[in-house]
PDB file of C-alpha atoms in Angstrom:
ATOM      1  CA  MET A  22     137.368  71.645  90.100  1.00 97.00           C
ATOM      2  CA  LEU A  23     135.630  72.463  93.355  1.00 98.00           C
ATOM      3  CA  VAL A  24     134.997  76.085  94.300  1.00 97.00           C
ATOM      4  CA  PHE A  25     136.027  77.118  97.811  1.00 97.00           C
ATOM      5  CA  LYS A  26     136.297  80.574  99.357  1.00 95.00           C
ATOM      6  CA  ASN A  27     139.886  80.645  98.111  1.00 94.00           C
ATOM      7  CA  ASN A  28     141.481  78.670  95.293  1.00 94.00           C
ATOM      8  CA  ILE A  29     142.813  75.291  96.481  1.00 96.00           C
ATOM      9  CA  TYR A  30     144.368  74.597  93.074  1.00 95.00           C
ATOM     10  CA  ASP A  31     146.587  77.661  92.929  1.00 90.00           C
ATOM     11  CA  THR A  32     147.596  78.944  96.341  1.00 82.00           C
ATOM     12  CA  SER A  33     150.146  81.287  94.784  1.00 79.00           C
ATOM     13  CA  SER A  34     147.415  83.428  93.263  1.00 69.00           C
ATOM     14  CA  PRO A  35     146.387  86.531  95.225  1.00 57.00           C
ATOM     15  CA  GLY A  36     143.457  86.036  97.537  1.00 66.00           C
ATOM     16  CA  LYS A  37     142.271  86.578 101.057  1.00 81.00           C
ATOM     17  CA  LEU A  38     144.217  83.833 102.813  1.00 89.00           C
ATOM     18  CA  VAL A  39     144.855  84.474 106.484  1.00 92.00           C
ATOM     19  CA  PRO A  40     148.207  82.895 107.375  1.00 92.00           C
ATOM     20  CA  SER A  41     148.744  80.765 110.444  1.00 94.00           C
ATOM     21  CA  THR A  42     151.341  81.756 113.017  1.00 94.00           C
ATOM     22  CA  ASP A  43     153.807  79.242 111.506  1.00 96.00           C
ATOM     23  CA  SER A  44     155.446  80.594 108.343  1.00 94.00           C
ATOM     24  CA  ASP A  45     157.008  77.223 107.447  1.00 96.00           C
ATOM     25  CA  TYR A  46     153.588  75.598 107.680  1.00 97.00           C
ATOM     26  CA  ASN A  47     152.062  78.287 105.478  1.00 94.00           C
ATOM     27  CA  ALA A  48     154.681  77.681 102.798  1.00 94.00           C
ATOM     28  CA  SER A  49     154.288  73.891 102.899  1.00 96.00           C
ATOM     29  CA  PHE A  50     150.562  73.327 103.387  1.00 97.00           C
ATOM     30  CA  ASP A  51     148.792  72.076 100.253  1.00 97.00           C
ATOM     31  CA  PRO A  52     145.006  72.397 100.649  1.00 97.00           C
ATOM     32  CA  LEU A  53     144.246  70.234  97.612  1.00 97.00           C
ATOM     33  CA  HIS A  54     146.422  67.371  98.835  1.00 98.00           C
ATOM     34  CA  PHE A  55     144.980  67.705 102.345  1.00 98.00           C
ATOM     35  CA  ILE A  56     141.432  67.270 101.023  1.00 98.00           C
ATOM     36  CA  GLU A  57     142.423  64.430  98.680  1.00 98.00           C
ATOM     37  CA  VAL A  58     144.130  62.431 101.428  1.00 98.00           C
ATOM     38  CA  ALA A  59     141.254  62.944 103.856  1.00 98.00           C
ATOM     39  CA  LEU A  60     138.610  61.866 101.332  1.00 98.00           C
ATOM     40  CA  ASP A  61     140.691  58.831 100.366  1.00 97.00           C
ATOM     41  CA  GLN A  62     140.067  57.407 103.848  1.00 94.00           C
ATOM     42  CA  GLU A  63     136.293  57.537 103.591  1.00 97.00           C
ATOM     43  CA  ASP A  64     135.614  54.455 101.475  1.00 95.00           C
ATOM     44  CA  GLU A  65     137.058  52.392 104.299  1.00 96.00           C
ATOM     45  CA  VAL A  66     134.977  54.205 106.917  1.00 97.00           C
ATOM     46  CA  LEU A  67     131.721  53.805 104.997  1.00 97.00           C
ATOM     47  CA  SER A  68     132.485  50.161 104.227  1.00 97.00           C
ATOM     48  CA  PHE A  69     133.044  49.575 107.937  1.00 97.00           C
ATOM     49  CA  ILE A  70     129.653  51.102 108.756  1.00 97.00           C
ATOM     50  CA  GLU A  71     127.953  49.043 106.050  1.00 97.00           C
ATOM     51  CA  ARG A  72     129.321  45.821 107.554  1.00 97.00           C
ATOM     52  CA  GLN A  73     127.727  46.578 110.921  1.00 97.00           C
ATOM     53  CA  PRO A  74     124.192  45.467 111.822  1.00 97.00           C
ATOM     54  CA  ARG A  75     121.770  48.018 110.410  1.00 96.00           C
ATOM     55  CA  GLU A  76     120.371  48.862 113.845  1.00 96.00           C
ATOM     56  CA  TYR A  77     123.761  50.382 114.740  1.00 96.00           C
ATOM     57  CA  TRP A  78     124.081  52.537 111.642  1.00 97.00           C
ATOM     58  CA  ILE A  79     122.615  55.738 113.061  1.00 95.00           C
ATOM     59  CA  GLU A  80     124.976  55.509 116.031  1.00 97.00           C
ATOM     60  CA  ASP A  81     127.920  54.989 113.672  1.00 97.00           C
ATOM     61  CA  PHE A  82     126.786  57.819 111.397  1.00 97.00           C
ATOM     62  CA  LEU A  83     126.798  60.256 114.295  1.00 97.00           C
ATOM     63  CA  GLN A  84     130.125  58.976 115.589  1.00 97.00           C
ATOM     64  CA  PHE A  85     131.952  59.359 112.286  1.00 98.00           C
ATOM     65  CA  TYR A  86     129.873  62.217 110.813  1.00 98.00           C
ATOM     66  CA  PRO A  87     128.466  64.216 113.758  1.00 98.00           C
ATOM     67  CA  HIS A  88     126.676  66.707 111.492  1.00 97.00           C
ATOM     68  CA  ALA A  89     126.248  65.065 108.077  1.00 98.00           C
ATOM     69  CA  GLY A  90     125.320  61.800 109.798  1.00 97.00           C
ATOM     70  CA  ARG A  91     122.029  63.298 110.951  1.00 96.00           C
ATOM     71  CA  MET A  92     120.624  62.573 107.494  1.00 96.00           C
ATOM     72  CA  ASN A  93     120.775  58.863 108.463  1.00 96.00           C
ATOM     73  CA  SER A  94     121.491  57.670 104.924  1.00 97.00           C
ATOM     74  CA  LEU A  95     124.439  55.498 103.955  1.00 97.00           C
ATOM     75  CA  HIS A  96     123.521  55.972 100.308  1.00 97.00           C
ATOM     76  CA  ALA A  97     123.672  59.764 100.622  1.00 98.00           C
ATOM     77  CA  LEU A  98     127.032  59.691 102.404  1.00 98.00           C
ATOM     78  CA  LYS A  99     128.478  57.415  99.721  1.00 98.00           C
ATOM     79  CA  GLU A 100     127.106  59.602  96.955  1.00 98.00           C
ATOM     80  CA  LEU A 101     128.472  62.785  98.518  1.00 98.00           C
ATOM     81  CA  LEU A 102     131.890  61.169  98.798  1.00 98.00           C
ATOM     82  CA  ASN A 103     131.869  60.041  95.164  1.00 98.00           C
ATOM     83  CA  ILE A 104     130.624  63.419  93.952  1.00 98.00           C
ATOM     84  CA  LEU A 105     133.306  65.307  95.861  1.00 98.00           C
ATOM     85  CA  MET A 106     136.084  62.970  94.736  1.00 97.00           C
ATOM     86  CA  SER A 107     134.973  63.319  91.129  1.00 97.00           C
ATOM     87  CA  GLY A 108     134.562  67.078  91.328  1.00 97.00           C
ATOM     88  CA  LEU A 109     137.916  67.544  93.013  1.00 96.00           C
ATOM     89  CA  ASN A 110     139.767  66.114  90.026  1.00 91.00           C
ATOM     90  CA  LYS A 111     137.512  67.164  87.151  1.00 91.00           C
ATOM     91  CA  THR A 112     139.465  69.912  85.419  1.00 89.00           C
ATOM     92  CA  ALA A 113     137.055  70.707  82.585  1.00 89.00           C
ATOM     93  CA  CYS A 114     134.999  73.172  84.614  1.00 94.00           C
ATOM     94  CA  TRP A 115     134.448  74.725  88.018  1.00 97.00           C
ATOM     95  CA  GLN A 116     131.849  73.105  90.264  1.00 97.00           C
ATOM     96  CA  HIS A 117     130.036  74.852  93.072  1.00 97.00           C
ATOM     97  CA  MET A 118     129.155  72.966  96.244  1.00 98.00           C
ATOM     98  CA  ASN A 119     126.195  73.511  98.533  1.00 97.00           C
ATOM     99  CA  THR A 120     125.680  73.039 102.266  1.00 97.00           C
ATOM    100  CA  TYR A 121     125.378  69.247 101.983  1.00 98.00           C
ATOM    101  CA  HIS A 122     128.845  69.022 100.452  1.00 98.00           C
ATOM    102  CA  PHE A 123     130.495  71.415 102.887  1.00 98.00           C
ATOM    103  CA  CYS A 124     128.896  69.729 105.896  1.00 98.00           C
ATOM    104  CA  PHE A 125     130.074  66.267 104.838  1.00 98.00           C
ATOM    105  CA  LEU A 126     133.540  67.577 104.003  1.00 98.00           C
ATOM    106  CA  TYR A 127     133.783  69.357 107.347  1.00 98.00           C
ATOM    107  CA  ASP A 128     133.089  66.156 109.285  1.00 98.00           C
ATOM    108  CA  VAL A 129     135.648  64.276 107.185  1.00 98.00           C
ATOM    109  CA  LEU A 130     138.357  66.903 107.672  1.00 98.00           C
ATOM    110  CA  VAL A 131     137.754  67.274 111.415  1.00 98.00           C
ATOM    111  CA  ARG A 132     138.114  63.533 111.980  1.00 98.00           C
ATOM    112  CA  PHE A 133     141.120  63.196 109.673  1.00 98.00           C
ATOM    113  CA  SER A 134     142.891  66.168 111.266  1.00 98.00           C
ATOM    114  CA  PHE A 135     142.277  64.887 114.784  1.00 98.00           C
ATOM    115  CA  ASN A 136     143.666  61.459 113.916  1.00 98.00           C
ATOM    116  CA  TYR A 137     146.577  62.904 111.935  1.00 98.00           C
ATOM    117  CA  ASN A 138     147.562  65.325 114.692  1.00 98.00           C
ATOM    118  CA  HIS A 139     147.704  62.421 117.160  1.00 97.00           C
ATOM    119  CA  ASP A 140     149.683  60.121 114.846  1.00 97.00           C
ATOM    120  CA  ASN A 141     153.396  59.492 115.279  1.00 97.00           C
ATOM    121  CA  LEU A 142     155.893  61.154 112.954  1.00 97.00           C
ATOM    122  CA  GLN A 143     156.176  58.212 110.564  1.00 97.00           C
ATOM    123  CA  GLU A 144     152.405  58.029 110.107  1.00 97.00           C
ATOM    124  CA  LYS A 145     152.162  61.786 109.596  1.00 98.00           C
ATOM    125  CA  LEU A 146     154.817  61.665 106.895  1.00 98.00           C
ATOM    126  CA  SER A 147     152.952  58.871 105.111  1.00 97.00           C
ATOM    127  CA  TYR A 148     149.869  61.084 104.757  1.00 98.00           C
ATOM    128  CA  LEU A 149     151.138  64.646 104.361  1.00 98.00           C
ATOM    129  CA  PRO A 150     154.910  64.489 103.817  1.00 98.00           C
ATOM    130  CA  GLU A 151     155.018  68.129 102.744  1.00 98.00           C
ATOM    131  CA  LEU A 152     154.249  69.198 106.333  1.00 98.00           C
ATOM    132  CA  LYS A 153     157.298  67.318 107.673  1.00 97.00           C
ATOM    133  CA  GLY A 154     155.393  66.137 110.723  1.00 97.00           C
ATOM    134  CA  LYS A 155     153.743  69.433 111.623  1.00 97.00           C
ATOM    135  CA  ASP A 156     150.160  69.354 112.868  1.00 98.00           C
ATOM    136  CA  VAL A 157     147.316  70.515 110.636  1.00 98.00           C
ATOM    137  CA  TYR A 158     145.865  73.901 111.590  1.00 98.00           C
ATOM    138  CA  LEU A 159     142.283  72.936 110.835  1.00 98.00           C
ATOM    139  CA  GLY A 160     140.722  76.140 112.135  1.00 97.00           C
ATOM    140  CA  ASN A 161     142.948  78.145 109.830  1.00 97.00           C
ATOM    141  CA  PHE A 162     141.958  75.941 106.887  1.00 98.00           C
ATOM    142  CA  VAL A 163     138.233  76.282 107.590  1.00 98.00           C
ATOM    143  CA  ASN A 164     138.506  80.063 107.916  1.00 96.00           C
ATOM    144  CA  ASN A 165     140.388  80.300 104.629  1.00 96.00           C
ATOM    145  CA  TYR A 166     138.433  77.858 102.482  1.00 97.00           C
ATOM    146  CA  PHE A 167     134.879  77.504 103.854  1.00 97.00           C
ATOM    147  CA  PHE A 168     132.426  80.281 103.059  1.00 95.00           C
ATOM    148  CA  ASN A 169     130.732  79.697 106.411  1.00 96.00           C
ATOM    149  CA  THR A 170     129.940  76.979 108.939  1.00 96.00           C
ATOM    150  CA  HIS A 171     126.247  77.723 109.458  1.00 96.00           C
ATOM    151  CA  PHE A 172     125.567  73.974 109.207  1.00 97.00           C
ATOM    152  CA  LEU A 173     127.051  73.648 112.710  1.00 97.00           C
ATOM    153  CA  THR A 174     124.101  75.576 114.151  1.00 95.00           C
ATOM    154  CA  ASP A 175     122.101  73.636 116.729  1.00 95.00           C
ATOM    155  CA  PRO A 176     118.796  72.482 115.142  1.00 94.00           C
ATOM    156  CA  ASP A 177     116.643  73.666 118.054  1.00 95.00           C
ATOM    157  CA  HIS A 178     118.267  77.085 117.980  1.00 94.00           C
ATOM    158  CA  PHE A 179     117.975  77.391 114.209  1.00 93.00           C
ATOM    159  CA  ASN A 180     114.332  76.316 114.151  1.00 93.00           C
ATOM    160  CA  SER A 181     113.464  78.782 116.919  1.00 94.00           C
ATOM    161  CA  LEU A 182     114.730  81.763 114.922  1.00 91.00           C
ATOM    162  CA  GLU A 183     112.281  84.210 113.416  1.00 90.00           C
ATOM    163  CA  LYS A 184     112.088  84.437 109.636  1.00 85.00           C
ATOM    164  CA  GLU A 185     113.982  87.725 109.651  1.00 86.00           C
ATOM    165  CA  GLU A 186     116.770  86.199 111.740  1.00 87.00           C
ATOM    166  CA  LYS A 187     117.087  83.221 109.393  1.00 85.00           C
ATOM    167  CA  SER A 188     117.567  85.548 106.443  1.00 81.00           C
ATOM    168  CA  SER A 189     121.191  86.040 107.512  1.00 82.00           C
ATOM    169  CA  TYR A 190     121.770  82.307 106.978  1.00 86.00           C
ATOM    170  CA  ASP A 191     121.820  82.502 103.197  1.00 82.00           C
ATOM    171  CA  CYS A 192     123.006  79.002 102.254  1.00 89.00           C
ATOM    172  CA  PRO A 193     121.427  76.527  99.817  1.00 88.00           C
ATOM    173  CA  HIS A 194     119.677  73.658 101.646  1.00 95.00           C
ATOM    174  CA  LEU A 195     120.771  74.848 105.097  1.00 96.00           C
ATOM    175  CA  PHE A 196     117.401  74.032 106.704  1.00 95.00           C
ATOM    176  CA  SER A 197     117.516  70.491 105.315  1.00 96.00           C
ATOM    177  CA  VAL A 198     121.099  69.880 106.425  1.00 97.00           C
ATOM    178  CA  ILE A 199     120.593  71.198 109.953  1.00 96.00           C
ATOM    179  CA  ASN A 200     117.415  69.168 110.366  1.00 96.00           C
ATOM    180  CA  GLY A 201     118.933  65.965 109.008  1.00 96.00           C
ATOM    181  CA  LEU A 202     116.828  65.634 105.865  1.00 97.00           C
ATOM    182  CA  SER A 203     118.270  63.214 103.331  1.00 96.00           C
ATOM    183  CA  PRO A 204     119.218  64.990 100.078  1.00 97.00           C
ATOM    184  CA  THR A 205     117.640  64.316  96.722  1.00 97.00           C
ATOM    185  CA  ARG A 206     119.771  63.548  93.672  1.00 96.00           C
ATOM    186  CA  GLU A 207     119.387  67.161  92.556  1.00 97.00           C
ATOM    187  CA  GLU A 208     120.453  68.472  95.963  1.00 97.00           C
ATOM    188  CA  MET A 209     123.598  66.345  95.890  1.00 97.00           C
ATOM    189  CA  ALA A 210     124.603  67.495  92.411  1.00 97.00           C
ATOM    190  CA  LEU A 211     127.367  70.039  91.947  1.00 97.00           C
ATOM    191  CA  LYS A 212     126.583  73.141  89.889  1.00 96.00           C
ATOM    192  CA  GLU A 213     128.930  73.442  86.942  1.00 95.00           C
ATOM    193  CA  SER A 214     130.278  76.748  85.687  1.00 91.00           C
ATOM    194  CA  GLN A 215     132.774  77.757  83.027  1.00 88.00           C
ATOM    195  CA  ASP A 216     133.365  81.119  84.688  1.00 91.00           C
ATOM    196  CA  TYR A 217     136.468  81.681  86.804  1.00 91.00           C
ATOM    197  CA  PRO A 218     135.075  81.970  90.346  1.00 92.00           C
ATOM    198  CA  TYR A 219     137.786  84.090  91.958  1.00 90.00           C
ATOM    199  CA  THR A 220     138.623  87.767  91.835  1.00 82.00           C
ATOM    200  CA  ILE A 221     141.440  88.545  89.422  1.00 74.00           C
ATOM    201  CA  PHE A 222     143.871  91.140  90.737  1.00 62.00           C
ATOM    202  CA  VAL A 223     145.675  93.326  88.211  1.00 51.00           C
TER     203      VAL A 223
END
């Protein structure tokens, strides 16, 4: 099970969720299903890129993955997808993600949400029937489930910061992600934990 800022597997448990302005949406939105459906589309996207001439890959990477695509590695994108899909449904333990995972997932969810929100009602119902055609409030989701979005920082700005200023960006592999460095196998691995990662309210 993947660890987010709030628990995607049990939204009824107390936490720090900030509701959207639509109470019906809040009651219906299923963060786990949202992520599952979005990731399910990615095999097709990556297969499409792979079928293109290799000289166009970097352009396609940046079109479909504006931030994660900077690593310029089809292998890494495929591996991140497989790792996230596996971790999402592995119930034996909790698995912590790092900046590579969150960056890739962010690009996937932004694209899926944009396409979904512009689909007709029938198409919306085929993807997220629980929302009954309502748009996805992506900003609300990111605020509730992402620890931060430091990976969106402009590379030139980030690299110009003094060491003391960078200390506030405390995220594993942030420098590598922002600067488009391809991850190693170890950097793509999830960190397993048997400990419950959320605060228990009594």
